[in-house]
Coordinates of N, CA and C in Angstrom, one line a residue:
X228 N -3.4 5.3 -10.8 CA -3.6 6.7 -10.3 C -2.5 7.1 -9.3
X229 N -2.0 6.0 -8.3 CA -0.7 6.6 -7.7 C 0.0 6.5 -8.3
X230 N 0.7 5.9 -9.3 CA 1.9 5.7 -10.1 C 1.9 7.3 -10.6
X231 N 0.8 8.1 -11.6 CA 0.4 9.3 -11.6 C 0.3 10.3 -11.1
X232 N 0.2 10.1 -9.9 CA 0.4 10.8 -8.5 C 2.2 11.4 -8.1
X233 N 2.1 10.1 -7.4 CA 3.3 9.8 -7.0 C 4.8 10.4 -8.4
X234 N 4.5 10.0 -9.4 CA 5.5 10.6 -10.5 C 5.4 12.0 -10.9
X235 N 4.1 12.8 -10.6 CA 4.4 14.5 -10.6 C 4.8 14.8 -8.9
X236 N 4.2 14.6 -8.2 CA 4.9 14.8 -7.3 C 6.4 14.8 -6.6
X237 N 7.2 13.5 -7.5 CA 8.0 12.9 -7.2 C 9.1 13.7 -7.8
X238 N 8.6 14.0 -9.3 CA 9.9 15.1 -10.0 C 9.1 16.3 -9.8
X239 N 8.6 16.9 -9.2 CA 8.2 18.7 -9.0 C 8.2 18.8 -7.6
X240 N 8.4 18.2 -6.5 CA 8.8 18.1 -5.3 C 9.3 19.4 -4.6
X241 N 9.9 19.6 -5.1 CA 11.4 20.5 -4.4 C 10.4 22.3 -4.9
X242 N 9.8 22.0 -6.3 CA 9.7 23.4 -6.7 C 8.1 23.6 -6.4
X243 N 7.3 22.3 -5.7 CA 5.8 22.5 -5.1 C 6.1 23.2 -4.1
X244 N 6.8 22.8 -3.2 CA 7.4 22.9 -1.6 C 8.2 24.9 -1.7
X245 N 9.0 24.8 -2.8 CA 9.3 26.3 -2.5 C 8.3 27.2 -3.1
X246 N 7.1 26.3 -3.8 CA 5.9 27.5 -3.7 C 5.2 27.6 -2.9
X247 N 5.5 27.0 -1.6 CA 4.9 27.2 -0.4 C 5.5 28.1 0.2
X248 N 6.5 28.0 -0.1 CA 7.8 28.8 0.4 C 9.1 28.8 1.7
X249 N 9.4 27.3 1.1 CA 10.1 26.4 2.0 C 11.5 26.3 1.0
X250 N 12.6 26.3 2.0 CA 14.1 26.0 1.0 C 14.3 24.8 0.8
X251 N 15.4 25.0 -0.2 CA 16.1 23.7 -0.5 C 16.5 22.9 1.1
X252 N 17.1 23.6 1.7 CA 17.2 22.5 2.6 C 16.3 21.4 3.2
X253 N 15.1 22.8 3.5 CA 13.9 21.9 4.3 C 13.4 20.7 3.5
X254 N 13.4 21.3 2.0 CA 13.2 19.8 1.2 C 14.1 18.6 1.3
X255 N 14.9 19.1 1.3 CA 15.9 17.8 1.7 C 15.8 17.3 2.9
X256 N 15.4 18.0 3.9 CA 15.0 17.3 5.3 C 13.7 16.7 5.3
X257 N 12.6 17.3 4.4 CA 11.4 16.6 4.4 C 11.6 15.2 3.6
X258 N 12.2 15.3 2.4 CA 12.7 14.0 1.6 C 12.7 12.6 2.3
X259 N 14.4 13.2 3.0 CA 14.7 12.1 4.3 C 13.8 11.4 5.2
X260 N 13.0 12.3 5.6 CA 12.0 12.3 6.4 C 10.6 11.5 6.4
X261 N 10.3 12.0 5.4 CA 9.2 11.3 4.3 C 9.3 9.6 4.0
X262 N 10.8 9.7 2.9 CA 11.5 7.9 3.3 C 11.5 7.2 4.2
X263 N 11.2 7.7 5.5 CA 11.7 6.6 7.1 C 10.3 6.1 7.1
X264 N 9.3 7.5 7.5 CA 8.1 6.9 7.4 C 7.3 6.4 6.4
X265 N 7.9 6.5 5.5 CA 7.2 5.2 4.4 C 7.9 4.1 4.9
X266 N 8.7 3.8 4.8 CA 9.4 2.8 5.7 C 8.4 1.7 6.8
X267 N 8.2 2.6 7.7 CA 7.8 2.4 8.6 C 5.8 2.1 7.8
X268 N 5.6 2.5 7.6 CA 4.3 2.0 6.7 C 4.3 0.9 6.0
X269 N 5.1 0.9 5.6 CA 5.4 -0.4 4.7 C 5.5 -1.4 5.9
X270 N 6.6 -1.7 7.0 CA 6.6 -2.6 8.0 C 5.1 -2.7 8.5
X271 N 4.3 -1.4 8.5 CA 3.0 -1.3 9.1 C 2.1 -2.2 8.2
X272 N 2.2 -2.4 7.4 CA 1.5 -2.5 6.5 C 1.2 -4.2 6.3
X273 N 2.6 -4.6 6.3 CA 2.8 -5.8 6.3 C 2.3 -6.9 7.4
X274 N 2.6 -5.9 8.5 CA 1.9 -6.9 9.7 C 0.2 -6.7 9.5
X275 N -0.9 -6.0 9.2 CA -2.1 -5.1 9.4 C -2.5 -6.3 8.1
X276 N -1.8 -6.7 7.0 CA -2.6 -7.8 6.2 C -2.6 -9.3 6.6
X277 N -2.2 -9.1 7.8 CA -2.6 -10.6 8.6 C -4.0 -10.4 9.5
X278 N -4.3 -9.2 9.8 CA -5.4 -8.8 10.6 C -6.6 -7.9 9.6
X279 N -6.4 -7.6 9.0 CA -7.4 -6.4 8.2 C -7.3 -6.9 6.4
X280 N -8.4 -6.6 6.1 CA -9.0 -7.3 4.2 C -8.3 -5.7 3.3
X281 N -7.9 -6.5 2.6 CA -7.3 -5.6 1.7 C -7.6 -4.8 1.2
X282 N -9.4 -4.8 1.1 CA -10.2 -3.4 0.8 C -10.3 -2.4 1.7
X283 N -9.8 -2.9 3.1 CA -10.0 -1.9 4.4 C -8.8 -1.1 4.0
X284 N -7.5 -1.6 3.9 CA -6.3 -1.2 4.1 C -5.9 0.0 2.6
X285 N -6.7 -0.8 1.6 CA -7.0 0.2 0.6 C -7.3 1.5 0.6
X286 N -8.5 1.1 1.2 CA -9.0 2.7 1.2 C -8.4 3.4 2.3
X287 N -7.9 2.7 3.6 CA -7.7 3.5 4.4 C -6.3 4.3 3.6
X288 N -5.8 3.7 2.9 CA -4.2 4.2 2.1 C -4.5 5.3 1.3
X289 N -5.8 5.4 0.6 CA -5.8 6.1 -0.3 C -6.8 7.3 0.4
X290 N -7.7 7.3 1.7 CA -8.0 8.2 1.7 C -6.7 8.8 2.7
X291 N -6.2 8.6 2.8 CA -5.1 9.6 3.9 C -3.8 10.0 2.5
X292 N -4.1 9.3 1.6 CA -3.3 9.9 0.5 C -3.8 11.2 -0.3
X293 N -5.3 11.2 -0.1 CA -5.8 12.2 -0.8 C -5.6 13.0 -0.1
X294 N -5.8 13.3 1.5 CA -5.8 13.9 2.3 C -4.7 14.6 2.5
X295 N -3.7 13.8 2.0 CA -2.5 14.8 2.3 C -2.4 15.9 1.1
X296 N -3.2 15.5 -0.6 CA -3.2 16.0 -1.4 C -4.3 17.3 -1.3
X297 N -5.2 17.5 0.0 CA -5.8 18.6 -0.6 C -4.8 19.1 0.9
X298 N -4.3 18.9 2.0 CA -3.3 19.7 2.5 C -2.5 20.2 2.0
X299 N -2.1 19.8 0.8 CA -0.3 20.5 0.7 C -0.8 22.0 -0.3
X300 N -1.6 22.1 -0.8 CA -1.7 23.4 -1.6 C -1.8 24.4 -0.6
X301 N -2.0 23.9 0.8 CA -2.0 24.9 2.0 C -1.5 24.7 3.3
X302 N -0.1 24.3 2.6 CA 0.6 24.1 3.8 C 1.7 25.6 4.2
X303 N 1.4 26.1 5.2 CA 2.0 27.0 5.1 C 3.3 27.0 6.7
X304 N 3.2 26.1 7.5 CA 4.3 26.1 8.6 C 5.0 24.7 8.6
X305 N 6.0 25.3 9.0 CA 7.0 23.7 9.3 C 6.4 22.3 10.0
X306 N 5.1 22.7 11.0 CA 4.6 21.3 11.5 C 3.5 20.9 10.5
X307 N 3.2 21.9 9.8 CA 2.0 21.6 9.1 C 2.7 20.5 7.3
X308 N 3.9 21.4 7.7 CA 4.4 20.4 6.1 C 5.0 19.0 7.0
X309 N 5.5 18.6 8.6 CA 5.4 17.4 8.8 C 4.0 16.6 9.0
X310 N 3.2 17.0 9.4 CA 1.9 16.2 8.8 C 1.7 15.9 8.1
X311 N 1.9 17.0 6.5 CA 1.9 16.4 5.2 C 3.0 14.9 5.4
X312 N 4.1 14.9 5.5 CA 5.0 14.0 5.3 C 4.8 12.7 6.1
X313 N 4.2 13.0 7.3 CA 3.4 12.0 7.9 C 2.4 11.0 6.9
X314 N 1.7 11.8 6.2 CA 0.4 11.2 5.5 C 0.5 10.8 4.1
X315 N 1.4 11.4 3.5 CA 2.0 10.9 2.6 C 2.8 9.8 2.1
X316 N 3.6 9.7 3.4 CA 4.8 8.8 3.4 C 4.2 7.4 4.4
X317 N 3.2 7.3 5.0 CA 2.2 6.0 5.5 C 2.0 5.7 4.8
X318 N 1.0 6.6 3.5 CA 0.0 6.1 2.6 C 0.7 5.3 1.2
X319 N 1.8 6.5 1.2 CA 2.8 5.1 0.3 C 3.5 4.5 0.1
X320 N 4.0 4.3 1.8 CA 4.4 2.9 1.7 C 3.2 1.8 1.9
X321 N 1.8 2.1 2.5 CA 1.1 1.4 2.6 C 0.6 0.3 1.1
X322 N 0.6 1.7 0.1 CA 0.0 1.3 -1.2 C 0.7 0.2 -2.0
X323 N 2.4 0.7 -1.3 CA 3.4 0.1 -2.5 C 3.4 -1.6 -2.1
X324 N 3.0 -1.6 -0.9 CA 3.2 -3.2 -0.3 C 1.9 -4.1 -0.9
X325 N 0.6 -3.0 -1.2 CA -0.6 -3.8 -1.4 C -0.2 -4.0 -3.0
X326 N 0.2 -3.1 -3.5 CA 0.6 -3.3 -5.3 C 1.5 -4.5 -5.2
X327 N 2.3 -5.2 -4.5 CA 3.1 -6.2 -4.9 C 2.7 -7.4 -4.4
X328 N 1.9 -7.3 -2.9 CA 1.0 -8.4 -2.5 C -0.3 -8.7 -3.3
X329 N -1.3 -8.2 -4.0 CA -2.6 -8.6 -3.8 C -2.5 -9.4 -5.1
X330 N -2.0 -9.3 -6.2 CA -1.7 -10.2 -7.3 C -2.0 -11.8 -7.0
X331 N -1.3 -11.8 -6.0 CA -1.2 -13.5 -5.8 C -2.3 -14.2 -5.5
X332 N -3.6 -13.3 -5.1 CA -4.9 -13.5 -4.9 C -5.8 -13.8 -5.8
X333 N -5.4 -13.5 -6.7 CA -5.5 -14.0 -8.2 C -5.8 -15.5 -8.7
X334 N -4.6 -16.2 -8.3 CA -3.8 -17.3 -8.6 C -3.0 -17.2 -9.2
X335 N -2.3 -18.2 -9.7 CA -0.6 -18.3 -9.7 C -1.2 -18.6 -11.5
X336 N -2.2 -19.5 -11.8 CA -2.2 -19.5 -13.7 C -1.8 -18.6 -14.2
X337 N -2.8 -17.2 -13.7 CA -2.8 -15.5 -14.9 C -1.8 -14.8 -14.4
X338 N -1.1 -15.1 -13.1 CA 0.0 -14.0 -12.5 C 1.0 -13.3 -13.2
X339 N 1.7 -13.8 -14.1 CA 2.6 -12.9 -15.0 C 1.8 -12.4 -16.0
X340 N 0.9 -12.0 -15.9 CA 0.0 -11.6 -17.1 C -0.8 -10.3 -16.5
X341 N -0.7 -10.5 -15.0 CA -1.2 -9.9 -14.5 C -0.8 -8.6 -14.0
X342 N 0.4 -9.3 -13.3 CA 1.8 -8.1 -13.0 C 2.0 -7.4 -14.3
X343 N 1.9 -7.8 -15.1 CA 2.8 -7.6 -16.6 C 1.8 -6.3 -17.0
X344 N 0.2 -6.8 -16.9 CA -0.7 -5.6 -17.4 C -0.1 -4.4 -16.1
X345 N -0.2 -4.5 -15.1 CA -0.6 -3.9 -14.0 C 0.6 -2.8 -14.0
X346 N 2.4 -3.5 -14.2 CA 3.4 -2.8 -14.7 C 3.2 -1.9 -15.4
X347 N 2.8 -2.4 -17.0 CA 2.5 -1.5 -17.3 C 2.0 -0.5 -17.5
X348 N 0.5 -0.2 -16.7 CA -0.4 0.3 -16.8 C 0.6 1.6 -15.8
X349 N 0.8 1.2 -15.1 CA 2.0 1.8 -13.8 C 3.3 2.7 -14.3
X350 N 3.9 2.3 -15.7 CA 4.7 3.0 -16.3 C 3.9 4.1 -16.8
X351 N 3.2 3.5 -17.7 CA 2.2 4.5 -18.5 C 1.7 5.7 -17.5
X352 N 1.0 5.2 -16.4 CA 0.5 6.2 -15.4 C 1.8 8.0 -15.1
X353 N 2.6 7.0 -15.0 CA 3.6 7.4 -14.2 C 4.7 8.3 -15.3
X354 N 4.3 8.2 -16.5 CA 5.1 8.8 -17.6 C 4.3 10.2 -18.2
X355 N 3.1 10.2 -17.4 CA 1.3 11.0 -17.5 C 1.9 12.1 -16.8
X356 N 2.1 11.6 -15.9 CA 1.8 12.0 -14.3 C 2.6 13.7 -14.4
X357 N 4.2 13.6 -14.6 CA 4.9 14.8 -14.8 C 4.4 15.7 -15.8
X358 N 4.0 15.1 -17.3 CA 3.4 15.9 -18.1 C 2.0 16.8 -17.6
X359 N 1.3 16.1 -17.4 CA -0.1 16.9 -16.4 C 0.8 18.3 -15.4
X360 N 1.7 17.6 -14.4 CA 1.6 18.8 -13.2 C 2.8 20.1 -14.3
X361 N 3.6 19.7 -15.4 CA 3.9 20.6 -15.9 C 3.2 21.5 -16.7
X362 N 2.1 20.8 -17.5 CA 1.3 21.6 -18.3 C 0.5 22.6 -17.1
X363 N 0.2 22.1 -15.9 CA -0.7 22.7 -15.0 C 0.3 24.4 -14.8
X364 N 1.8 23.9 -14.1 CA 2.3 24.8 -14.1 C 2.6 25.6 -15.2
X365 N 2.8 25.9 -16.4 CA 3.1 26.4 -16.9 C 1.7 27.1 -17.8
X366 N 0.5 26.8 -17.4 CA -0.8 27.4 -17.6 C -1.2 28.4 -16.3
X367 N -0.8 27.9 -15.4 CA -1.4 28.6 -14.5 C -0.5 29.4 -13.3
X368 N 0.9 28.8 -13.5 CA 1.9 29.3 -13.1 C 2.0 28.8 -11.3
X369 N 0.7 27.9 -10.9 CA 1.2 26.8 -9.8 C 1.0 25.6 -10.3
X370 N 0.7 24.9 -9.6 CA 0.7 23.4 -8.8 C -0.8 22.7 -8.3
X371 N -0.9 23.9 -7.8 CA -2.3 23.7 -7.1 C -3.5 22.7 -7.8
X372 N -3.9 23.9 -8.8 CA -4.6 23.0 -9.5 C -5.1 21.9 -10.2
X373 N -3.6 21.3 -10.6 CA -4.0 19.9 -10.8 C -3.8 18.8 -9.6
X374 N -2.8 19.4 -8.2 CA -2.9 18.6 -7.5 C -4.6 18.6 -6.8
X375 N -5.1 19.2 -6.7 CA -6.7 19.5 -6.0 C -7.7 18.9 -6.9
X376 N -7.5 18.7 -7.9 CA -8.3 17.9 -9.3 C -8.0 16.3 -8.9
X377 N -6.9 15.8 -8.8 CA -6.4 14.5 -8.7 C -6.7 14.4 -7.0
X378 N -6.8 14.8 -6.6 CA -7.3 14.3 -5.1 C -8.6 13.7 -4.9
X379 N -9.6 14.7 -5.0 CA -11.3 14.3 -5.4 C -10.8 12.6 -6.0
X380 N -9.9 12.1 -6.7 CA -9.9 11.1 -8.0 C -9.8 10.1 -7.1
X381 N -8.6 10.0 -6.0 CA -7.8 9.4 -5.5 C -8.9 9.1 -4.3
X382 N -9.3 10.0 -3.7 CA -10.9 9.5 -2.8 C -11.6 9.0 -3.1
X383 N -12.1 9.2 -4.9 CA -13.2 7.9 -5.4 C -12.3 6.5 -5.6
X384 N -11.3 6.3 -6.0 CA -10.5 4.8 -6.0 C -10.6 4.4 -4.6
X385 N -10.6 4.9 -3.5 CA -10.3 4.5 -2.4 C -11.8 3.9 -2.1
X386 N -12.4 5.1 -2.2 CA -14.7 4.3 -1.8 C -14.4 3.0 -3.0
X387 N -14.0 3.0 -4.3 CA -13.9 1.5 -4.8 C -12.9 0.7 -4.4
X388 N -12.2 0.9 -3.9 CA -11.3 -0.3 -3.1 C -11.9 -0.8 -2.1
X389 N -12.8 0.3 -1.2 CA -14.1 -0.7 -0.6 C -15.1 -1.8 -0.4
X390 N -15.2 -1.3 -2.0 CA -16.5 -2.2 -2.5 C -15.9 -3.4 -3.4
X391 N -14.6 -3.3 -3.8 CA -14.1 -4.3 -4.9 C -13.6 -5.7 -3.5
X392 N -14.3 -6.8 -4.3 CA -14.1 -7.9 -3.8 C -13.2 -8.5 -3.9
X393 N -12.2 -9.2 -2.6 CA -10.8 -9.6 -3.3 C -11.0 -11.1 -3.1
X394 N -10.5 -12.1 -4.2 CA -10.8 -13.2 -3.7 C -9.6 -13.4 -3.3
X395 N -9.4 -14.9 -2.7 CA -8.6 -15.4 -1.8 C -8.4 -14.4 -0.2
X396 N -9.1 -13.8 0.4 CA -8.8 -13.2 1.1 C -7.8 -13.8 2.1
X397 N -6.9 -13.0 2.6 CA -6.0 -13.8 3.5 C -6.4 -13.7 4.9
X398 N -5.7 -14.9 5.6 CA -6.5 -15.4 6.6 C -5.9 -14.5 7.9
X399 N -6.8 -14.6 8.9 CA -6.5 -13.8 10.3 C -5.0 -14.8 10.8
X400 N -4.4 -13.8 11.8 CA -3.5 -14.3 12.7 C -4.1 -15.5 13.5
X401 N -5.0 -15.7 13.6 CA -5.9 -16.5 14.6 C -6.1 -17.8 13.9
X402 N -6.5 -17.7 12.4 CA -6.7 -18.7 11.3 C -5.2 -19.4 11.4
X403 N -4.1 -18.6 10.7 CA -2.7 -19.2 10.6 C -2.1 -20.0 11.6
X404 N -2.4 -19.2 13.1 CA -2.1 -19.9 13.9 C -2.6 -21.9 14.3
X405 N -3.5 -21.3 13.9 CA -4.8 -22.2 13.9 C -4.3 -23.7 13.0
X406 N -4.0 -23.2 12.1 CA -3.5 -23.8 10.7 C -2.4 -24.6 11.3
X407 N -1.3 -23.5 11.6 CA 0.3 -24.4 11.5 C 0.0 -25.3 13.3
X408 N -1.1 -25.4 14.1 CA -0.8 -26.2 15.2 C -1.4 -27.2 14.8
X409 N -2.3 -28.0 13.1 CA -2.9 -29.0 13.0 C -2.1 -29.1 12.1
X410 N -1.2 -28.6 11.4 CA -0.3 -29.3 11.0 C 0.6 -29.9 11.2
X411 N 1.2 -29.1 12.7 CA 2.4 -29.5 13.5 C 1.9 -31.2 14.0
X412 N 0.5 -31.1 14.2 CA 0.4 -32.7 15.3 C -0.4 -33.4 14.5
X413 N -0.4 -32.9 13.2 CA -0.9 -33.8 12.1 C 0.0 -35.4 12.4
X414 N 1.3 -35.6 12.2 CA 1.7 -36.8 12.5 C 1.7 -37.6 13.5
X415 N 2.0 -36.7 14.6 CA 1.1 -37.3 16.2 C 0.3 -38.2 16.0
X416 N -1.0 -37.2 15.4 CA -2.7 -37.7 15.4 C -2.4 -39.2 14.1
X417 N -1.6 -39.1 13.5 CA -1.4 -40.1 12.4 C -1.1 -41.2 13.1
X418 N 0.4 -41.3 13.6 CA 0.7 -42.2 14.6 C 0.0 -42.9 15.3
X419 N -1.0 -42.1 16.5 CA -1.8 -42.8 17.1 C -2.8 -43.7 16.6
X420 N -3.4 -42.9 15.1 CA -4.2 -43.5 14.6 C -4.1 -45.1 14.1
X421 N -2.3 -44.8 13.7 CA -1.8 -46.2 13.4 C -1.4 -47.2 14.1
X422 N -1.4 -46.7 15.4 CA -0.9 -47.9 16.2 C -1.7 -49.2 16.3
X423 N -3.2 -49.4 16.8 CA -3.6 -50.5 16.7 C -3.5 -51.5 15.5
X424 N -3.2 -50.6 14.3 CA -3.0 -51.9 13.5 C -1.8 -52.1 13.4
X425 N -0.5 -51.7 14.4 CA 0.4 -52.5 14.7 C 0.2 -53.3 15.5
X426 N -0.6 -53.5 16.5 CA -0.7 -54.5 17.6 C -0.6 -56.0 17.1
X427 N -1.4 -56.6 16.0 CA -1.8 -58.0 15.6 C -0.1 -58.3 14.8
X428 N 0.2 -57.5 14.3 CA 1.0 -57.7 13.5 C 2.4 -58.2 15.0
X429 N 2.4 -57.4 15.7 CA 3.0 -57.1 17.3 C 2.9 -58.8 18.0
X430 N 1.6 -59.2 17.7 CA 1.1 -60.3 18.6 C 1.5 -61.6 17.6
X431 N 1.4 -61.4 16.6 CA 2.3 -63.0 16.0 C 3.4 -62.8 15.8
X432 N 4.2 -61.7 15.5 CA 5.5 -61.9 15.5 C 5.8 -62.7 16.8
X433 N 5.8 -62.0 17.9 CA 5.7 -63.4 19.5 C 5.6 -64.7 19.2

């Protein structure tokens, strides 16, 4: 559904934005703009799945994605289309980090089988996506309407990203840490363990 998303939006961008009634420039400054803070989501993102389950981070991605989707049919001032760009540009960098991470949770057996469905399901989406917001425009002469249809959609994926169970969940900062200091004194604790049965061997060499 974001690959779908994200691909009408992605090519009708420039001509959503001047039906708001914003220039070419502004688009090109929101463009820019938009990229840093996905950026910056994506870094966010990456640290937040050492602390938070991948169902939290989900839905939080996808309801602030929808969110931005029933804003923009009514955005009508310059701070109001940076909020849009704010909310848009978290939520997908947030998404694009969980699409390339959560696979591995899986296991490693079905993984290229998995990625492979998931690809393609993601091309396909994404090949939908421009066809829908063209037919919309050219039926109804905006945008609107199919963005405000696909929103409602993108809020129910998100309530199931809730409820969908991930296995392997990955561990807290507090686990990891946890982890690499019994591994670090793993041979310490070995050593010591071994020393008395060097002793006898210690005492007849003498």
């Amino acid at each position: 559904l974001f690959g779908l998303v994200s691909s009408g939006l992605g090519l009708f961008n420039e001509a959503i934005l001047a039906e708001r009634g914003f220039d070419q420039q502004t688009y090109h400054t929101f463009l820019a703009g938009s990229a840093l803070i996905a950026l910056v989501g994506q870094f966010g993102c990456g640290w937040m799945t050492l602390r938070w389950s991948m169902q939290r981070l989900l839905g939080l991605a996808m309801f602030l994605y929808g969110l931005a989707l029933v804003a923009l049919p009514f955005i009508i001032t310059l701070a109001q289309l940076w909020i849009f760009a704010a909310l848009i540009g978290l939520s997908g960098g947030m998404i694009t980090v969980m699409f390339f991470a959560i696979w591995r949770r899986f296991g490693a057996a079905h993984l290229g089988r998995i990625q492979g469905a998931a690809q393609m399901l993601t091309v396909l989406a994404s090949a939908i996506g421009p066809l829908l917001f063209a037919k919309c425009a050219a039926m109804t002469g905006s945008y609107a309407p199919v963005i405000l249809i696909l929103a409602p959609c993108v809020f129910l994926v998100g309530l199931a990203a809730l409820r969908v169970e991930v296995p392997g969940e990955t561990m807290t900062m507090n686990e990891v840490t946890r982890n690499s200091m019994l591994t670090a004194n793993a041979p310490v604790a070995g050593s010591i363990l071994r020393a008395p049965e060097c002793l006898p061997l210690a005492g007849r060499a003498r």
